[in-house]
Coordinates of C-alpha atoms and ligand atoms in Angstrom, one line a residue:
M258 CA 122.1 83.9 57.6
N259 CA 118.7 82.3 57.5
T260 CA 118.7 79.6 55.0
I261 CA 115.2 78.4 55.7
S262 CA 112.5 80.1 53.7
T263 CA 109.8 82.2 55.4
E264 CA 107.2 80.0 54.0
Q265 CA 108.8 76.9 55.5
L266 CA 109.1 78.7 58.9
R267 CA 105.4 79.8 58.8
S268 CA 104.3 76.3 58.0
W269 CA 106.3 74.8 60.9
D270 CA 105.0 77.6 63.2
K271 CA 101.5 76.5 62.4
R272 CA 102.4 72.9 62.8
Y273 CA 104.3 73.1 66.1
I274 CA 103.7 76.3 68.1
W275 CA 100.7 76.9 70.4
H276 CA 100.8 80.7 70.8
P277 CA 99.8 82.3 74.1
F278 CA 96.5 84.2 74.4
T279 CA 95.8 83.3 70.8
Q280 CA 92.9 81.6 69.1
M281 CA 94.9 79.2 67.0
Q282 CA 92.1 78.6 64.6
D283 CA 92.4 82.2 63.5
W284 CA 96.2 82.1 63.6
A285 CA 96.1 79.2 61.1
Q286 CA 94.4 81.5 58.6
E287 CA 96.9 84.3 59.0
E288 CA 100.3 84.9 57.5
P289 CA 102.3 85.3 60.7
I290 CA 105.2 87.7 60.8
V291 CA 108.4 85.9 61.5
I292 CA 110.9 88.2 63.3
E293 CA 114.5 87.7 62.4
R294 CA 116.4 90.7 63.8
G295 CA 116.0 93.7 66.1
E296 CA 117.6 97.1 65.9
G297 CA 116.7 99.9 68.3
V298 CA 112.9 100.2 68.4
W299 CA 112.6 98.2 65.2
L300 CA 111.8 94.6 64.6
I301 CA 112.8 93.3 61.2
D302 CA 111.0 90.3 59.7
S303 CA 112.3 87.5 57.5
D304 CA 111.4 89.4 54.4
G305 CA 113.4 92.5 55.6
K306 CA 110.2 94.5 56.5
R307 CA 110.6 96.8 59.5
Y308 CA 108.1 97.3 62.3
L309 CA 108.2 99.8 65.1
D310 CA 107.9 97.8 68.3
G311 CA 104.9 99.7 69.7
V312 CA 104.5 97.5 72.7
A313 CA 108.2 97.1 73.6
S314 CA 108.0 93.3 73.0
M315 CA 105.3 92.7 75.6
W316 CA 106.3 95.7 77.8
T317 CA 109.8 94.5 78.4
N318 CA 112.1 96.4 76.1
V319 CA 113.9 99.5 77.6
H320 CA 117.1 100.4 75.7
G321 CA 116.1 99.1 72.3
H322 CA 116.8 95.7 70.6
C323 CA 120.3 94.5 70.3
R324 CA 121.8 97.3 72.2
S325 CA 125.6 96.8 71.8
E326 CA 126.5 97.4 75.5
L327 CA 123.9 94.8 76.6
N328 CA 125.0 92.3 74.0
E329 CA 128.6 92.7 75.2
A330 CA 127.6 92.2 78.8
L331 CA 125.7 89.1 78.0
K332 CA 128.6 87.7 75.8
A333 CA 131.1 88.4 78.5
Q334 CA 129.0 86.7 81.2
V335 CA 128.3 83.6 79.1
D336 CA 132.0 82.9 78.7
R337 CA 132.4 83.0 82.5
L338 CA 129.3 81.3 83.9
E339 CA 125.9 80.6 82.2
H340 CA 124.1 79.4 85.3
S341 CA 124.6 78.1 88.8
T342 CA 122.0 77.9 91.5
L343 CA 121.1 80.1 94.5
L344 CA 119.9 77.0 96.4
G345 CA 123.0 76.4 98.5
L346 CA 125.3 78.7 96.4
S347 CA 125.7 82.3 95.4
S348 CA 127.0 84.0 92.3
E349 CA 128.7 87.4 91.7
Q350 CA 126.1 88.8 89.3
S351 CA 123.1 87.9 91.4
I352 CA 124.8 89.5 94.5
L353 CA 125.7 92.7 92.7
L354 CA 122.2 93.0 91.2
A355 CA 120.5 92.4 94.5
R356 CA 122.7 95.2 96.0
K357 CA 121.8 97.5 93.2
L358 CA 118.1 96.8 93.4
A359 CA 118.2 97.5 97.2
E360 CA 119.7 100.8 96.3
I361 CA 117.3 101.9 93.6
T362 CA 114.0 100.6 95.1
P363 CA 112.3 102.8 97.8
P364 CA 114.1 103.0 101.1
G365 CA 113.6 99.9 103.3
L366 CA 113.1 97.5 100.5
D367 CA 116.4 95.7 100.8
R368 CA 115.8 92.0 100.6
V369 CA 115.7 90.5 97.1
F370 CA 114.1 87.2 96.3
Y371 CA 114.7 86.2 92.7
S372 CA 112.4 84.4 90.3
D373 CA 112.0 84.5 86.6
N374 CA 108.7 86.1 85.5
G375 CA 106.1 88.5 86.7
S376 CA 103.6 85.8 87.7
T377 CA 106.1 84.0 89.9
A378 CA 107.2 87.3 91.5
M379 CA 103.6 87.7 92.5
E380 CA 103.2 84.1 93.7
V381 CA 106.2 84.7 95.8
A382 CA 104.8 87.9 97.2
V383 CA 101.4 86.3 98.1
K384 CA 103.0 83.2 99.8
M385 CA 105.6 85.4 101.6
A386 CA 102.9 87.7 103.0
Y387 CA 100.8 84.7 104.2
Q388 CA 103.8 82.9 105.8
Y389 CA 104.8 86.2 107.4
Q390 CA 101.4 86.5 109.1
V391 CA 101.6 82.8 110.2
Q392 CA 105.0 83.4 111.8
R393 CA 103.8 86.5 113.6
G394 CA 101.2 84.2 115.2
R395 CA 98.2 85.2 113.0
P396 CA 97.4 82.2 110.8
E397 CA 93.8 83.4 110.4
R398 CA 95.0 86.2 108.2
S399 CA 94.9 84.1 105.1
R400 CA 93.0 86.3 102.7
F401 CA 93.9 89.2 100.4
I402 CA 92.3 92.4 99.4
T403 CA 92.5 92.9 95.7
F404 CA 91.2 95.3 93.1
R405 CA 88.7 94.9 90.4
N406 CA 90.2 94.9 86.9
A407 CA 93.7 94.1 88.3
Y408 CA 96.1 91.9 86.5
H409 CA 99.0 90.1 88.2
G410 CA 99.8 87.2 85.9
D411 CA 98.5 83.9 84.7
T412 CA 99.5 81.3 87.3
L413 CA 96.7 80.3 89.6
G414 CA 97.8 82.4 92.6
A415 CA 98.3 85.4 90.4
V416 CA 95.0 84.9 88.7
S417 CA 93.3 84.6 92.1
V418 CA 94.5 88.0 93.2
G419 CA 93.6 89.5 89.8
G420 CA 90.3 90.9 88.9
I421 CA 89.6 90.5 85.1
D422 CA 86.5 88.5 84.5
I423 CA 87.4 86.6 81.4
Y424 CA 90.5 85.1 83.1
H425 CA 88.5 84.4 86.3
G426 CA 85.5 82.9 84.6
T427 CA 87.2 79.9 83.1
F428 CA 89.3 78.9 86.1
Q429 CA 87.0 79.9 88.9
P430 CA 86.9 76.5 90.6
L431 CA 90.7 76.4 90.8
L432 CA 91.2 79.8 92.3
F433 CA 91.2 81.0 95.9
E434 CA 88.8 83.7 96.9
T435 CA 89.8 87.3 97.6
I436 CA 88.1 90.4 98.8
Q437 CA 87.7 92.6 95.9
A438 CA 87.7 96.4 96.1
P439 CA 86.4 98.7 93.4
S440 CA 89.2 100.4 91.4
P441 CA 88.9 103.9 90.1
Y442 CA 87.8 103.4 86.5
C443 CA 86.1 106.7 85.9
Y444 CA 82.8 106.2 84.1
R445 CA 83.0 102.4 84.1
C446 CA 83.6 101.7 87.8
E447 CA 80.9 99.6 89.5
L448 CA 80.1 102.3 92.0
G449 CA 78.4 104.0 89.1
C450 CA 80.6 107.1 89.3
T451 CA 80.1 109.6 86.5
D452 CA 82.7 112.1 87.7
P453 CA 86.3 111.0 87.4
G454 CA 87.2 113.7 90.0
T455 CA 85.3 112.0 92.8
C456 CA 85.6 108.4 91.7
G457 CA 88.9 107.9 93.4
M458 CA 87.6 109.2 96.8
R459 CA 84.5 107.0 96.5
C460 CA 86.6 103.9 95.8
L461 CA 88.8 104.7 98.8
D462 CA 85.8 105.1 101.1
S463 CA 84.6 101.7 99.8
L464 CA 88.1 100.2 100.4
D465 CA 88.1 101.7 104.0
A466 CA 84.8 100.0 104.7
I467 CA 86.0 96.7 103.3
M468 CA 89.1 96.8 105.4
A469 CA 87.2 97.7 108.5
E470 CA 85.2 94.5 108.0
Y471 CA 87.8 92.1 106.6
A472 CA 91.3 93.2 107.5
V473 CA 91.5 90.9 110.5
A474 CA 91.2 87.9 108.1
C475 CA 93.6 89.3 105.6
A476 CA 97.4 89.0 105.1
G477 CA 97.7 92.0 102.8
L478 CA 96.5 94.1 99.9
V479 CA 97.7 93.7 96.4
I480 CA 97.8 96.6 94.0
E481 CA 99.3 97.7 90.7
P482 CA 100.5 101.2 91.6
L483 CA 99.3 104.2 89.6
L484 CA 98.4 102.1 86.6
Q485 CA 96.4 98.9 86.0
G486 CA 98.2 97.7 82.9
A487 CA 96.6 94.7 81.3
G488 CA 93.2 95.9 82.6
G489 CA 93.4 98.6 80.0
M490 CA 95.9 101.2 81.2
I491 CA 93.6 102.5 83.8
V492 CA 95.2 105.4 85.7
Q493 CA 94.6 106.0 89.4
P494 CA 94.0 109.6 90.4
P495 CA 96.8 111.5 92.2
G496 CA 96.9 110.7 95.9
F497 CA 95.1 107.3 95.5
L498 CA 98.1 105.1 96.2
R499 CA 99.2 107.3 99.1
R500 CA 95.8 106.8 100.7
V501 CA 95.9 103.1 100.1
R502 CA 99.3 103.0 101.9
E503 CA 97.7 104.9 104.9
L504 CA 94.8 102.5 105.0
C505 CA 97.1 99.5 105.0
N506 CA 99.0 101.0 107.9
R507 CA 95.8 101.7 109.8
Y508 CA 94.5 98.1 109.4
D509 CA 97.9 96.5 109.7
L510 CA 97.9 94.9 106.3
L511 CA 101.0 94.2 104.2
M512 CA 101.0 96.4 101.1
I513 CA 102.1 94.4 98.0
T514 CA 102.8 96.5 95.0
D515 CA 103.0 94.8 91.6
E516 CA 105.5 97.0 89.6
V517 CA 106.0 94.3 86.9
A518 CA 104.6 96.7 84.2
T519 CA 105.3 100.0 85.8
G520 CA 108.8 99.4 87.1
F521 CA 112.1 100.5 85.4
G522 CA 111.1 103.9 84.1
R523 CA 107.7 103.3 82.5
T524 CA 105.8 106.0 84.5
G525 CA 108.6 108.5 84.2
R526 CA 110.2 107.6 87.5
M527 CA 112.2 104.4 88.2
F528 CA 109.2 103.0 90.1
A529 CA 105.6 104.1 90.1
C530 CA 105.3 104.3 93.9
E531 CA 107.9 107.0 93.9
H532 CA 105.4 109.4 92.5
E533 CA 103.4 109.1 95.7
A534 CA 106.4 108.6 98.0
V535 CA 105.0 105.3 99.0
V536 CA 107.1 102.4 100.3
P537 CA 105.3 99.1 100.0
D538 CA 106.1 96.1 102.3
I539 CA 106.7 93.8 99.3
M540 CA 107.3 94.8 95.7
A541 CA 107.2 92.6 92.6
I542 CA 109.3 93.6 89.6
S543 CA 110.0 91.8 86.3
K544 CA 109.3 92.9 82.7
G545 CA 111.8 95.8 82.3
I546 CA 114.3 94.5 84.8
A547 CA 116.6 92.8 82.3
A548 CA 115.8 95.4 79.5
G549 CA 113.7 92.8 77.6
Y550 CA 116.6 90.4 77.1
L551 CA 116.0 87.5 79.4
P552 CA 113.4 86.2 81.9
L553 CA 114.1 87.6 85.4
A554 CA 112.0 88.8 88.3
A555 CA 112.4 89.8 91.9
T556 CA 110.2 90.1 94.9
V557 CA 111.7 92.7 97.2
A558 CA 110.8 92.9 100.8
T559 CA 111.4 95.1 103.8
E560 CA 113.5 94.1 106.8
D561 CA 110.3 93.7 108.8
V562 CA 109.0 91.0 106.4
Y563 CA 112.4 89.3 106.1
S564 CA 113.0 89.1 109.8
A565 CA 109.8 87.2 110.4
F566 CA 111.4 84.3 108.6
L567 CA 114.5 84.1 110.8
G568 CA 114.7 81.5 113.5
E569 CA 116.1 78.2 114.5
Y570 CA 116.2 75.6 111.7
S571 CA 113.8 73.4 113.7
Q572 CA 111.2 76.2 114.0
L573 CA 110.5 75.8 110.2
K574 CA 110.4 79.5 109.6
T575 CA 112.3 79.1 106.3
F576 CA 110.5 80.6 103.3
F577 CA 109.6 77.4 101.5
H578 CA 109.7 78.5 97.9
G579 CA 112.2 78.6 95.1
H580 CA 112.6 78.3 91.3
T581 CA 115.2 76.4 89.4
F582 CA 116.6 79.4 87.5
T583 CA 116.6 81.8 90.4
G584 CA 119.2 84.5 90.1
N585 CA 120.4 83.3 86.7
P586 CA 123.8 85.0 86.1
L587 CA 123.2 85.8 82.4
A588 CA 119.9 87.6 83.2
C589 CA 121.5 89.4 86.2
A590 CA 124.5 90.5 84.2
V591 CA 122.2 92.1 81.6
A592 CA 120.1 93.7 84.3
L593 CA 123.1 95.2 85.9
K594 CA 124.3 96.6 82.6
S595 CA 120.8 97.9 81.9
L596 CA 120.8 99.9 85.2
E597 CA 124.2 101.3 84.3
L598 CA 122.7 102.5 81.0
F599 CA 119.8 104.1 82.8
E600 CA 122.5 106.3 84.5
S601 CA 125.0 106.8 81.6
D602 CA 122.2 107.6 79.2
G603 CA 120.4 109.8 81.7
L604 CA 117.4 107.8 80.5
L605 CA 114.9 108.9 83.1
E606 CA 115.7 112.5 82.4
T607 CA 115.1 112.0 78.7
L608 CA 111.6 110.7 79.3
Q609 CA 109.8 113.9 80.3
V610 CA 109.8 115.4 76.8
K611 CA 108.6 112.2 75.2
I612 CA 105.8 111.9 77.8
T613 CA 104.7 115.5 77.1
Y614 CA 104.8 114.9 73.4
L615 CA 102.7 111.7 73.8
K616 CA 100.2 113.7 75.8
E617 CA 99.9 116.3 73.1
R618 CA 99.4 113.7 70.4
L619 CA 96.9 111.8 72.5
S620 CA 94.8 114.9 73.0
M621 CA 94.5 115.2 69.2
F622 CA 93.1 111.6 69.1
A623 CA 90.2 112.9 71.2
G624 CA 88.7 114.5 68.1
L625 CA 88.4 111.2 66.2
P626 CA 84.8 110.0 65.9
H627 CA 85.2 106.6 67.5
V628 CA 87.7 107.5 70.2
G629 CA 86.3 107.2 73.8
D630 CA 88.5 107.4 76.9
I631 CA 92.2 108.2 76.4
R632 CA 94.5 107.2 79.3
Q633 CA 98.2 107.9 79.9
C634 CA 100.7 107.3 82.6
G635 CA 104.3 108.1 81.6
L636 CA 105.2 106.3 78.4
A637 CA 102.2 104.0 78.7
A638 CA 98.8 104.8 77.1
A639 CA 95.6 103.4 75.8
V640 CA 93.1 104.8 73.3
E641 CA 89.7 103.3 73.7
L642 CA 87.6 102.8 70.6
V643 CA 83.9 103.0 71.1
L644 CA 80.9 102.5 68.8
D645 CA 79.2 105.6 70.0
K646 CA 81.3 108.5 71.2
D647 CA 78.5 110.2 73.2
T648 CA 77.2 107.2 75.1
R649 CA 80.5 105.5 75.1
E650 CA 78.8 102.3 74.0
P651 CA 81.6 99.9 73.3
Y652 CA 82.1 98.0 70.0
P653 CA 80.8 94.5 70.3
W654 CA 83.9 92.5 71.2
E655 CA 83.2 90.0 68.5
Q656 CA 84.0 92.7 65.9
K657 CA 87.6 92.6 67.1
T658 CA 88.0 96.3 66.4
G659 CA 91.2 96.6 68.5
I660 CA 92.7 93.7 66.7
R661 CA 91.8 95.0 63.3
V662 CA 93.4 98.4 64.1
C663 CA 96.6 96.6 65.0
L664 CA 96.5 94.4 61.9
D665 CA 96.0 97.5 59.8
A666 CA 98.9 99.3 61.6
R667 CA 101.3 96.7 60.2
S668 CA 100.9 98.1 56.8
N669 CA 102.1 101.4 58.3
G670 CA 105.2 99.6 59.7
I671 CA 103.9 99.4 63.3
F672 CA 103.6 96.4 65.5
S673 CA 101.0 96.8 68.3
R674 CA 98.7 94.6 70.4
P675 CA 95.4 95.9 71.7
L676 CA 93.8 95.3 75.1
G677 CA 90.2 94.6 74.1
N678 CA 89.1 97.6 72.1
S679 CA 91.9 99.8 73.5
V680 CA 94.9 100.5 71.3
V681 CA 98.0 100.3 73.4
I682 CA 101.0 102.6 73.2
F683 CA 104.0 101.2 75.2
P684 CA 107.2 101.7 73.2
P685 CA 110.7 101.0 74.3
L686 CA 111.8 103.9 76.6
V687 CA 114.7 104.6 74.3
I688 CA 112.3 105.7 71.5
S689 CA 113.2 109.0 69.9
L690 CA 110.7 111.8 69.3
E691 CA 110.8 111.2 65.6
E692 CA 110.0 107.5 66.1
L693 CA 107.3 108.3 68.6
K694 CA 105.8 110.6 65.9
L695 CA 105.9 107.7 63.4
L696 CA 104.1 105.5 65.9
M697 CA 101.4 108.0 66.7
D698 CA 100.9 108.9 63.0
G699 CA 100.6 105.3 62.1
L700 CA 98.1 104.4 64.8
E701 CA 96.0 107.5 64.1
R702 CA 95.8 106.5 60.4
S703 CA 94.8 102.9 61.3
I704 CA 92.2 104.0 63.9
T705 CA 90.7 106.4 61.3
A706 CA 90.7 103.8 58.6
V707 CA 89.3 100.9 60.6
T708 CA 86.6 102.9 62.4
A709 CA 85.4 104.6 59.2
D710 CA 83.0 101.9 58.2
Ligands
PLP12 C1 102.8 91.1 82.8 C2 102.4 91.3 84.2 C3 102.5 90.3 85.1 C4 102.8 88.9 84.7 O1 104.1 88.8 84.2 P1 104.6 87.5 83.4 O2 106.0 87.6 83.2 O3 103.8 87.6 82.1 O4 104.2 86.3 84.2 C5 102.1 90.5 86.4 N1 101.8 91.8 86.8 C6 101.7 92.8 85.9 C7 101.3 94.1 86.4 C8 102.0 92.6 84.6 O5 101.9 93.6 83.7

């Protein structure tokens, strides 16, 4: 039982916590919700008020909060071993999980390098790709081809390979340069496309030309497969990823896919690249890996990549990278149990009907007066709010329209977080159709109310 009052907790929060991606001056004016319990798709605050977790607790939650099987797995593991290191030792849970990940990731991706968050999984991928090229005798291949509007995390290497201007702007002098390709962004892509049907092709032509010029100086290409998440849930047209894989082959570039957001069922398949039968050379996974319970990530590589790091000790081909909590047994135990639940619940099979329902509901949003682009990939979606529906003129960002919709949604019992002026739908995969209906009803009401003025 919580014996400390909500008021006390709020005041200590404002006194001691510096919240991520938050203007703390605004935060100090708000009455922050203090979450005390979780139950299925619901978060329950210290006053007992329930909120549907519309963003799966930062895109991590899969089987719901406090799922008994996961809780039991965690409790059982904590009584055996809470942590030991993979630097010089191994542990049962990290071995079993690596084996399982090799099995469920696309064929050929069999070598699992652990870390503990999505950004580090991408740092590992980038460093691995470069050292691979060095050890193949091509140290001049030090650059990366990246995409506009991409997001790969907040550490400096991850920001460098990302393509979102506001993150880049502030830290520019600290970042390494990349070669940025246009991403298919329908009516907003910088090629000036007006037809979403041909935008993908034009972006690919542009990528081809970029590779023809720069590939010899590049270690690899970095892409969020199918869906640019934090960039606004921007969906690539069918066939796009397949073509990117072909171009990487043609120009001998390592293909690094960032499945941190898309992995573990979000797109309707276990991994997004399965939709296009694409096997990357290196794949980063994190968010859903431990079902939202604990920080865990992995960078999974092919045998070709791995074998470039083998050699005599004195050759210094060792991969010089590692994190303290690599392969944490608690996180691995929960991840293993989560993958068991995927199977015993038939979770992937249950998704299709929810994805179809979400699609139908989203199409009804199109009629609202301030709704612009609507984007969906599996159980991830974004509804863009615009000042002018015809010209798609955006709301001035200072008006915080997306934020205001999400604040309003709280009164409908929904917790959501926008991406700019796009309202995000990214619920735990376990969500029921009735709960999904509640979520969509609530968001529709708040969008209507906030955009009415
Ligand atoms: C969230 C995210 C990351 C960063 O993960 P963190 O755990 O927040 O460091 C990287 N790539 C993608 C695609 C993401 O969605």
